C-alpha positions in Angstrom: -10.6 16.2 -10.1 -9.5 12.6 -9.5 -11.8 9.8 -8.4 -10.4 6.6 -7.2 -12.4 3.5 -7.9 -10.1 1.1 -6.1 -13.1 -0.7 -4.7 -14.2 -1.5 -8.2 -12.5 -4.8 -7.9 -15.6 -6.0 -6.2 -17.9 -4.5 -8.8 -21.1 -6.4 -8.9 -21.9 -8.6 -11.9 -25.4 -7.2 -11.6 -26.0 -5.0 -14.6 -28.2 -2.7 -12.5 -25.4 -2.0 -10.1 -22.9 -1.3 -12.9 -25.4 1.0 -14.6 -26.1 2.8 -11.3 -22.3 3.3 -10.7 -21.9 4.6 -14.3 -24.9 7.0 -13.9 -23.6 8.3 -10.6 -20.1 8.9 -12.0 -21.5 10.8 -15.0 -23.8 12.9 -12.7 -20.8 13.8 -10.7 -18.2 14.5 -13.4 -20.1 15.5 -16.5 -21.2 18.9 -15.0 -17.5 19.7 -14.2 -16.4 19.0 -17.8 -19.3 21.1 -19.1 -18.5 24.0 -16.8 -14.9 23.8 -18.1 -16.2 23.6 -21.7 -14.5 20.3 -22.2 -15.9 17.4 -24.2 -15.4 14.9 -21.4 -13.3 14.0 -18.4 -10.2 12.0 -17.7 -9.5 9.8 -14.7 -5.8 9.6 -13.9 -5.4 7.9 -10.6 -2.4 5.5 -11.1 -3.9 2.8 -8.9 -6.9 2.6 -11.2 -4.8 1.0 -13.9 -5.2 -2.1 -11.8 -8.9 -1.8 -12.3 -9.0 -1.4 -16.0 -11.2 -4.4 -16.7 -13.8 -3.2 -14.2 -13.7 0.4 -15.5 -14.2 -0.8 -19.1 -17.1 -2.9 -17.9 -18.6 0.2 -16.2 -17.7 2.5 -19.1 -17.8 0.4 -22.3 -17.2 3.4 -24.5 -14.2 4.6 -22.6 -10.8 4.9 -24.1 -8.1 3.5 -21.9 -4.6 5.1 -22.3 -1.8 3.7 -20.2 1.1 6.1 -19.8 4.2 4.7 -18.2 6.5 6.9 -16.3 10.2 5.8 -16.2 10.7 3.6 -13.2 13.8 5.4 -12.2 11.9 8.6 -11.9 9.2 7.0 -9.9 11.8 5.4 -7.6 13.4 8.7 -6.9 10.0 10.3 -6.2 8.8 7.7 -3.7 12.0 7.0 -1.7 11.7 8.5 1.7 8.0 9.2 1.6 6.2 7.9 4.7 4.3 5.4 2.6 7.0 4.5 0.1 10.0 2.3 -0.1 13.1 3.1 2.0 15.8 3.0 -0.7 16.2 3.1 -4.5 16.6 -0.7 -5.0 13.4 -1.3 -3.0 11.6 1.5 -4.9 12.6 0.0 -8.3 11.3 -3.4 -7.3 8.1 -1.7 -6.0 7.6 0.1 -9.3 8.3 -3.0 -11.4 5.8 -5.0 -9.4 3.1 -2.4 -9.7 3.8 -1.9 -13.4 3.6 -5.6 -14.1 0.2 -5.8 -12.3 -1.1 -2.8 -14.3 0.0 -4.4 -17.6 -1.6 -7.7 -16.6 -4.9 -5.9 -15.6 -5.1 -4.3 -19.0 -4.5 -7.4 -21.0 
């Protein structure tokens, strides 16, 4: 199961709101991990790399692992999709920009 927290960029500074979001997420995902006899859960939505700071604030004990897929592979995968770049050069630029933003967000 993947849960996108793209809206987390606007995560409130109010500790009660952060705690509420953390509790809600745990109530939603912890039972799934327990049912699968797993020690925890992993969130792998690529866009959430851009929200690493907010996620760490919400889940201070989280371990953040950033796995980078070769940009050439990504470019080949997204070209021609309705939402993606139209050619390989544009797709490589698209990947490089997103990768740079992800690295910056995790600094």
